[in-house]
Short mmCIF file of C-alpha atoms in Angstrom, two decimals:
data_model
loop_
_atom_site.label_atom_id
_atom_site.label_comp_id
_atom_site.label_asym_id
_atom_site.label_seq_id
_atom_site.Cartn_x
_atom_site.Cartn_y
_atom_site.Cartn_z
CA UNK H 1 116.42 95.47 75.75
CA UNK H 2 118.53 97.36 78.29
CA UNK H 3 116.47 98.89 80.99
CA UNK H 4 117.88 101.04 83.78
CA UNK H 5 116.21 99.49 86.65
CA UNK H 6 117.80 97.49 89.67
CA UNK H 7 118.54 93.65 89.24
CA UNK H 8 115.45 91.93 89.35
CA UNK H 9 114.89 89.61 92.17
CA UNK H 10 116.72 86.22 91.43
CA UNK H 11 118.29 87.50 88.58
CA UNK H 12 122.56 88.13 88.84
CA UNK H 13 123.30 92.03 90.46
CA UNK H 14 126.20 93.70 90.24
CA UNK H 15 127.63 94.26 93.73
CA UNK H 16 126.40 97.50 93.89
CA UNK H 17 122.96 97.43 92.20
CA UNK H 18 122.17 101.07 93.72
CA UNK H 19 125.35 102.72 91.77
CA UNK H 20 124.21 105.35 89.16
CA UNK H 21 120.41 104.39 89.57
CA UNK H 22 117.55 107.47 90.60
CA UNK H 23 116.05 107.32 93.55
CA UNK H 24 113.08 109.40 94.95
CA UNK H 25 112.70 109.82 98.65
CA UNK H 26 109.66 111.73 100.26
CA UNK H 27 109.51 113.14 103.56
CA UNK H 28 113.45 113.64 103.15
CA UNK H 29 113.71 116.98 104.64
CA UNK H 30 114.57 115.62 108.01
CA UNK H 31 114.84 112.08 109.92
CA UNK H 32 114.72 108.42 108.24
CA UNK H 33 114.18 109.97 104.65
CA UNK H 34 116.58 112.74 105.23
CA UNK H 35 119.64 109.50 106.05
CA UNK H 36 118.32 107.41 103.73
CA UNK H 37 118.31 110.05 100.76
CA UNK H 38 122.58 110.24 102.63
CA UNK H 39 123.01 106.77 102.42
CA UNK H 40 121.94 105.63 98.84
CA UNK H 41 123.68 108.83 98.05
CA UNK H 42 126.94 107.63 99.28
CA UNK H 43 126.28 104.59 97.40
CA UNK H 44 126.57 106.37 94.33
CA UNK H 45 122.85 106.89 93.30
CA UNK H 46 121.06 109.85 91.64
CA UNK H 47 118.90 110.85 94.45
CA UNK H 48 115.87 113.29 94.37
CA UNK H 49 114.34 114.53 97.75
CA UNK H 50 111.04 115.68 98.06
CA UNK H 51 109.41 117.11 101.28
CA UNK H 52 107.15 119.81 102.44
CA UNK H 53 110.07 122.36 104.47
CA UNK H 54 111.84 123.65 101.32
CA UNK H 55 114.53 125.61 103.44
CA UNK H 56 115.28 122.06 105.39
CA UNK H 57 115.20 120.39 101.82
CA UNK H 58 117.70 122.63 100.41
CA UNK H 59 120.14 122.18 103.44
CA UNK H 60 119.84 118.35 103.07
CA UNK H 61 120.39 118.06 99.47
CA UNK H 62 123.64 120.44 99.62
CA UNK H 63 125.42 117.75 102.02
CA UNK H 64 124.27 114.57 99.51
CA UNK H 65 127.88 113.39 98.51
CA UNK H 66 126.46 112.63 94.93
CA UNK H 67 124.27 114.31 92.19
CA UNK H 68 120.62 115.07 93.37
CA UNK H 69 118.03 117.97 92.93
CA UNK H 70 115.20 118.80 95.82
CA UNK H 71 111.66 119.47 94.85
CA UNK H 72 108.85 120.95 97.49
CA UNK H 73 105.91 118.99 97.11
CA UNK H 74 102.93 118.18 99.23
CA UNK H 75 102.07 114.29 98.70
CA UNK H 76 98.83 115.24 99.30
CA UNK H 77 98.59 117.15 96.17
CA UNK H 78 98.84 115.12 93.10
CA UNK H 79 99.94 118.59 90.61
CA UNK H 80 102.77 118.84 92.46
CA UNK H 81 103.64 115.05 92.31
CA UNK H 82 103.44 114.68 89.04
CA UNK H 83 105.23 117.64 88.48
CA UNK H 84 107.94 116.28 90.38
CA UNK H 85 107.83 113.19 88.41
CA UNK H 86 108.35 115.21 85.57
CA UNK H 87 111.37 117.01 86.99
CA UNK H 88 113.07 114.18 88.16
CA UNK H 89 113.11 112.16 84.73
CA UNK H 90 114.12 115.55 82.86
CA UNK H 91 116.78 116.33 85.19
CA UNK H 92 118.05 112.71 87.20
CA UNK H 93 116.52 110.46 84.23
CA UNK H 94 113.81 107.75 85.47
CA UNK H 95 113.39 106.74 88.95
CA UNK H 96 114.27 103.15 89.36
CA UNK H 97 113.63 103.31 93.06
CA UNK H 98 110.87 105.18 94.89
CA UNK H 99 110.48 105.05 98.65
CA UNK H 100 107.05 107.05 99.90
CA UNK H 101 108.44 107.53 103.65
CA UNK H 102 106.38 110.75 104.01
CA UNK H 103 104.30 110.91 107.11
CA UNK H 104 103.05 112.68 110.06
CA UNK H 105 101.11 111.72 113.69
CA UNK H 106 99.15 113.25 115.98
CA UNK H 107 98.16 111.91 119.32
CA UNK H 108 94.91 111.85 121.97
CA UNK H 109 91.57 111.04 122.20
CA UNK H 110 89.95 110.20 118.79
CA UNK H 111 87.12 112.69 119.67
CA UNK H 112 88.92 115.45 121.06
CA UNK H 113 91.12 115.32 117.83
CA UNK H 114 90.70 118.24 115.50
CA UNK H 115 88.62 116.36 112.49
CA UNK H 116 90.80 118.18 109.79
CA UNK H 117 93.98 117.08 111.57
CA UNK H 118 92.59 113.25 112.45
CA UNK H 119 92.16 113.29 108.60
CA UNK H 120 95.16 115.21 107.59
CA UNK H 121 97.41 112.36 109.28
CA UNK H 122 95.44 109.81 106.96
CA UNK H 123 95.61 112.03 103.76
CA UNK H 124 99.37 112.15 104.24
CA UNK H 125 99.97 108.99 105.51
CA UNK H 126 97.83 106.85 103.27
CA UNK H 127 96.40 108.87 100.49
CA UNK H 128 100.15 110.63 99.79
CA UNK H 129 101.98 106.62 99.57
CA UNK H 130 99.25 106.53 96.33
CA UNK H 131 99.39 109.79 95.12
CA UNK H 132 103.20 108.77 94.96
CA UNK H 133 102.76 105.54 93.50
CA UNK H 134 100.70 106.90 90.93
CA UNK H 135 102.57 109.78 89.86
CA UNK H 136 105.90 107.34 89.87
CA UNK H 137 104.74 103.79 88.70
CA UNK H 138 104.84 104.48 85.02
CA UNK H 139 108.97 105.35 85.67
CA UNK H 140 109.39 102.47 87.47
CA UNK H 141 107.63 100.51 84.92
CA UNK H 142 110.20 101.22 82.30
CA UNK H 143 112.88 100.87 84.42
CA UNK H 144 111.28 97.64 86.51
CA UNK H 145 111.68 99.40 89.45
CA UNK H 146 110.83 99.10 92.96
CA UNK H 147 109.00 100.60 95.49
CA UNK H 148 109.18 100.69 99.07
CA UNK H 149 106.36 101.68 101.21
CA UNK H 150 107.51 102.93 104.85
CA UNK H 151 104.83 101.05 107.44
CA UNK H 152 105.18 100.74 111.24
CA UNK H 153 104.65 98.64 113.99
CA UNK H 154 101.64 100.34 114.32
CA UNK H 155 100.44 98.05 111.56
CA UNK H 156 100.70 95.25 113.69
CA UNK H 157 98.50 96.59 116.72
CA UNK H 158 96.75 99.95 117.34
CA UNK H 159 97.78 101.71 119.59
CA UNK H 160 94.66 104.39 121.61
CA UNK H 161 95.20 107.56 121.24
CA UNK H 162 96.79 106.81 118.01
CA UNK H 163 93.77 106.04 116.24
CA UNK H 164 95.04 107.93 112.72
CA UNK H 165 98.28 107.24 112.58
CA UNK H 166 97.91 103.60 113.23
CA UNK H 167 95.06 103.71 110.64
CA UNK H 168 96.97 105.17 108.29
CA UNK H 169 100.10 102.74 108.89
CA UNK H 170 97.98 99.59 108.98
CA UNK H 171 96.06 101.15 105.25
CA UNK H 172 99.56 101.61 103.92
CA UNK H 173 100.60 98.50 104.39
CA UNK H 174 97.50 96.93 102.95
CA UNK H 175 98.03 99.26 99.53
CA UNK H 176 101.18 98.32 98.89
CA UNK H 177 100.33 94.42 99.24
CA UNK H 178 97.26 94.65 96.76
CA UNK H 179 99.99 96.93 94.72
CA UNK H 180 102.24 94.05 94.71
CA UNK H 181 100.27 91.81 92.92
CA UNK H 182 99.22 94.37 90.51
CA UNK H 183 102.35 95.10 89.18
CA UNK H 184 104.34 92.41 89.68
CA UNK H 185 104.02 91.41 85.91
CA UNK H 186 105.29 94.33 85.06
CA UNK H 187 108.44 94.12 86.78
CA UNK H 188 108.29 96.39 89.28
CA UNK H 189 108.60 95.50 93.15
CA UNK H 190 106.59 96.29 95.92
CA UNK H 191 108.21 96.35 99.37
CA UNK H 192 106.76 97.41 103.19
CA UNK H 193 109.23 98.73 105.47
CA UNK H 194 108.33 97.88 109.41
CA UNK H 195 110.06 100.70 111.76
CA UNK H 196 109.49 100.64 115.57
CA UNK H 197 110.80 102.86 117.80
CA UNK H 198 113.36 105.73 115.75
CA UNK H 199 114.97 108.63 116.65
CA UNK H 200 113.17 110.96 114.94
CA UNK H 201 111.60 114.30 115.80
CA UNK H 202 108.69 112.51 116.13
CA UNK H 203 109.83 110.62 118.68
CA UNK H 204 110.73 113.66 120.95
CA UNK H 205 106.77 114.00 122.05
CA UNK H 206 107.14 110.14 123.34
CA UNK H 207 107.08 111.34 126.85
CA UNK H 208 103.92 113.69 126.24
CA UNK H 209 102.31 110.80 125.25
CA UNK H 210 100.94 108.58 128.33
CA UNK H 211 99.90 105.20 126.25
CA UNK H 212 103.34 105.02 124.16
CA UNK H 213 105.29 105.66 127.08
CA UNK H 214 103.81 102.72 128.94
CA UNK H 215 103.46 100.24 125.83
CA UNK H 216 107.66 101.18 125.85
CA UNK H 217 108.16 100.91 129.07
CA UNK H 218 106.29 97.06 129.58
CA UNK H 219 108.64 96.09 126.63
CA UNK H 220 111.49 94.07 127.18
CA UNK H 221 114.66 96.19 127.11
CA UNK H 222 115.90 94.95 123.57
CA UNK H 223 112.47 95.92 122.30
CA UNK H 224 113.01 99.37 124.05
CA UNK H 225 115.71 100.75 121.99
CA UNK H 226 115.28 103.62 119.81
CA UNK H 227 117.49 103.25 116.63
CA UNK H 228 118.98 106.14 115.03
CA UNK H 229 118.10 107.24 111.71
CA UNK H 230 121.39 106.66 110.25
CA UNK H 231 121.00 102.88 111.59
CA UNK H 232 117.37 102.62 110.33
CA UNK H 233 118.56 103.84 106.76
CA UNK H 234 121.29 101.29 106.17
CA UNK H 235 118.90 98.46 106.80
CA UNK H 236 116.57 100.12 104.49
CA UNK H 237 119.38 100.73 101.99
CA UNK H 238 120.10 96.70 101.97
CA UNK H 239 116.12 96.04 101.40
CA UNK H 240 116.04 98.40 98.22
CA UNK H 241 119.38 96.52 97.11
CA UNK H 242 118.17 93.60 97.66
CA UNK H 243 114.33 94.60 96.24
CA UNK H 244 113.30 92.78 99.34
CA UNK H 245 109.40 92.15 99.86
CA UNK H 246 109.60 93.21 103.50
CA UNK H 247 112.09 95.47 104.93
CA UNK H 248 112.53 94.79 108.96
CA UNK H 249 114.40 97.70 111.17
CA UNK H 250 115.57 96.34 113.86
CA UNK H 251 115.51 92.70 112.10
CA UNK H 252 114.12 91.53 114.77
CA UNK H 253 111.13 92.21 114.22
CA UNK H 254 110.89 89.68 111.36
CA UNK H 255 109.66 87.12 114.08
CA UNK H 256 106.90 89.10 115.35
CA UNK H 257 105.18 88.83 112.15
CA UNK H 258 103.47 85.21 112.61
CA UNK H 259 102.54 86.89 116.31
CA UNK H 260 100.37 89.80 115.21
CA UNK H 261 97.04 87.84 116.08
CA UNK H 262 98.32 87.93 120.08
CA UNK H 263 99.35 91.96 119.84
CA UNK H 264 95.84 93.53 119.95
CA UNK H 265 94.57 91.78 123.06
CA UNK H 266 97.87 92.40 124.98
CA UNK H 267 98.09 96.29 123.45
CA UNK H 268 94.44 96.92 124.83
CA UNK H 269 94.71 95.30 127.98
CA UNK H 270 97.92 96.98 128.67
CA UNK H 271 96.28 100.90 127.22
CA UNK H 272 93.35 100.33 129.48
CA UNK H 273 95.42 99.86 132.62
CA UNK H 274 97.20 102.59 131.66
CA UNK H 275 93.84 104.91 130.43
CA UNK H 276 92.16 104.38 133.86
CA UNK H 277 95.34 105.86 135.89
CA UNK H 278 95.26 109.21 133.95
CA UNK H 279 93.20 112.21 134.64
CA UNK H 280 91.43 114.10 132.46
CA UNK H 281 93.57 116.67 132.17
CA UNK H 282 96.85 114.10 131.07
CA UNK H 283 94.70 113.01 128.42
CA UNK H 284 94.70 116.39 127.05
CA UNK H 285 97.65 117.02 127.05
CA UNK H 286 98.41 114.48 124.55
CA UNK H 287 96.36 115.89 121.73
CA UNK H 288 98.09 117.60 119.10
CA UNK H 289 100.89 116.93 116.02
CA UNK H 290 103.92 115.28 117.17
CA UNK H 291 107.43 115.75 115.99
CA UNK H 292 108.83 119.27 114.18
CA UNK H 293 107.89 117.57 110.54
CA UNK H 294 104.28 117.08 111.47
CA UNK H 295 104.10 120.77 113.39
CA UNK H 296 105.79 122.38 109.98
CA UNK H 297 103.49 120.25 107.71
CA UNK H 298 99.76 121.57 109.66
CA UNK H 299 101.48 124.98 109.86
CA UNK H 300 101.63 125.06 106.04
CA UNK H 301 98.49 123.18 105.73
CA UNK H 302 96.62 125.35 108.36
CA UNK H 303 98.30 128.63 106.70
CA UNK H 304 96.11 131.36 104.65
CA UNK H 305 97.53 130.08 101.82
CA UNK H 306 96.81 126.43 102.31
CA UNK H 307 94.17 124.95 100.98
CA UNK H 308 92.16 124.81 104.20
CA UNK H 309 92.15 126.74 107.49
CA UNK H 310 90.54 124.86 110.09
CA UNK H 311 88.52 126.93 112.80
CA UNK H 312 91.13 125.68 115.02
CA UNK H 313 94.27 126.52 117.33
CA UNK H 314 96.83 126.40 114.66
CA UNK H 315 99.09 124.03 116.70
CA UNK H 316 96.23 121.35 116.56
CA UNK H 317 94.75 120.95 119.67
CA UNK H 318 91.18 120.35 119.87
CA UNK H 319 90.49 123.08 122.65
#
């Protein structure tokens, strides 16, 4: 039986497996998912982008080169996922690829973070990559799919002051390896993207942020480069062709994997240098959502129609 999914792995592909396939992006209103929804358009694929900013959404989809549609959804809320789903096989047909790249961080001190945003980070992080799987798996099932879960460095060491966004990373990467094996029989591919430093918005509030700045700054100068997003997405592109396991941007990174054990020792000594030089008043400075995605995602969250206001300063500082 004919099934429109990509080439499964080992199997012959055509040398563009991507061409006339459907692929679902999240978080594509702006950065990695916003030039990787570009790129597999340009490859010729049926592309739907989903993301919280629906104005930012709308601009995005109208300069895809190829067919797509845009849907405003919050990964957090599985309604609106699976009414995406539904959407997206009505109007694109069944999503052969799916790539949860949604996500959001907030930096400072763990208890000077406000609770509701410490967990929002996780929710959208962590809870959103399986509210997506869920709401997508039984497309990608028909079409033996794959799916690409967007991790992070910060999977391989935590960094302070990062304590829910390296959670979250480290938790995302875990789900999609105990996904792997689950539906592996089924056809359908699990793959974890690793992304270090990006230029995205997020990236912006580097500076604000005193631990990041000096974990980049004791780097070597090859592992100090920020990639663009347009850079970032071509590697990712290749992965999905290539329904690759693990997904490495720069590809370098690839040998830092059998190294993880040595990163937390080095990351702590190196924060707690760093940690004892600041004063008080540098550490709060720190606290709060980082990047223009995060900021427009608590806005809507923390909004009087969202489903919860926080007794909080809306831009997420703890006071």
């Amino acid at each position: 039986m004919r099934t429109t999914g990509i080439s499964p792995r080992g199997g012959a592909a055509p040398e563009n497996p991507l061409q006339g396939r459907v692929a679902v992006v999240t978080g594509a209103a702006r950065g990695v998912g916003e030039a990787l929804a570009r790129h597999l358009s340009a490859l010729g694929t049926r592309v739907a982008l989903l993301g919280r900013e629906e104005a930012t959404l709308r601009e995005a989809a109208a300069s895809l080169p190829g067919p797509n549609i845009f849907v405003e959804a919050d990964v957090t809320d599985r309604a609106a996922l699976d009414a995406a789903a539904r959407r997206v096989d009505a109007e694109l047909g069944p999503a052969s690829v799916v790539v949860a790249n949604a996500g959001i961080a907030a930096g400072g001190p763990f208890v000077r973070t406000d609770a509701a945003l410490w967990q929002r980070v996780i929710d959208v992080n962590l809870v959103g990559a399986a509210n997506t799987a869920r709401a997508f798996l039984p497309q990608l099932t028909r079409t033996r799919g794959y799916f690409l879960q967007i991790a992070s460095t910060a999977a391989f060491s935590a960094a302070p002051l990062m304590s829910a966004y390296c959670a979250s990373k480290a938790g995302a990467e875990s789900f999609a390896q105990a996904l792997r094996g689950e539906v592996e029989a089924d056809g359908v591919t699990v793959g974890i993207a690793y992304l270090h430093w990006t230029g995205t918005d997020m990236i912006t509030d580097l500076d604000d942020h005193p631990v990041l700045r000096a974990l980049r700054r004791s780097q070597p100068s090859f592992a100090r480069r920020v990639h663009p997003p347009a850079e970032v997405a071509d590697l990712l592109a290749t992965g999905i062709a290539r329904r690759a396991h693990h997904v490495y941007a720069p590809p370098w990174l690839r040998w830092c994997q059998p190294l993880r054990p040595l990163f937390p020792p080095v990351v702590s000594w190196m924060a707690r240098r760093e940690l004892l030089a600041l004063a008080d008043s540098e550490l709060g400075s720190a606290t709060g959502v980082m990047g223009a995605g995060g900021r427009a995602d608590w806005d809507a969250f923390t909004s009087p129609g969202g489903p919860e206001r926080p007794n909080r300063p809306p831009n997420g500082h703890a006071g």
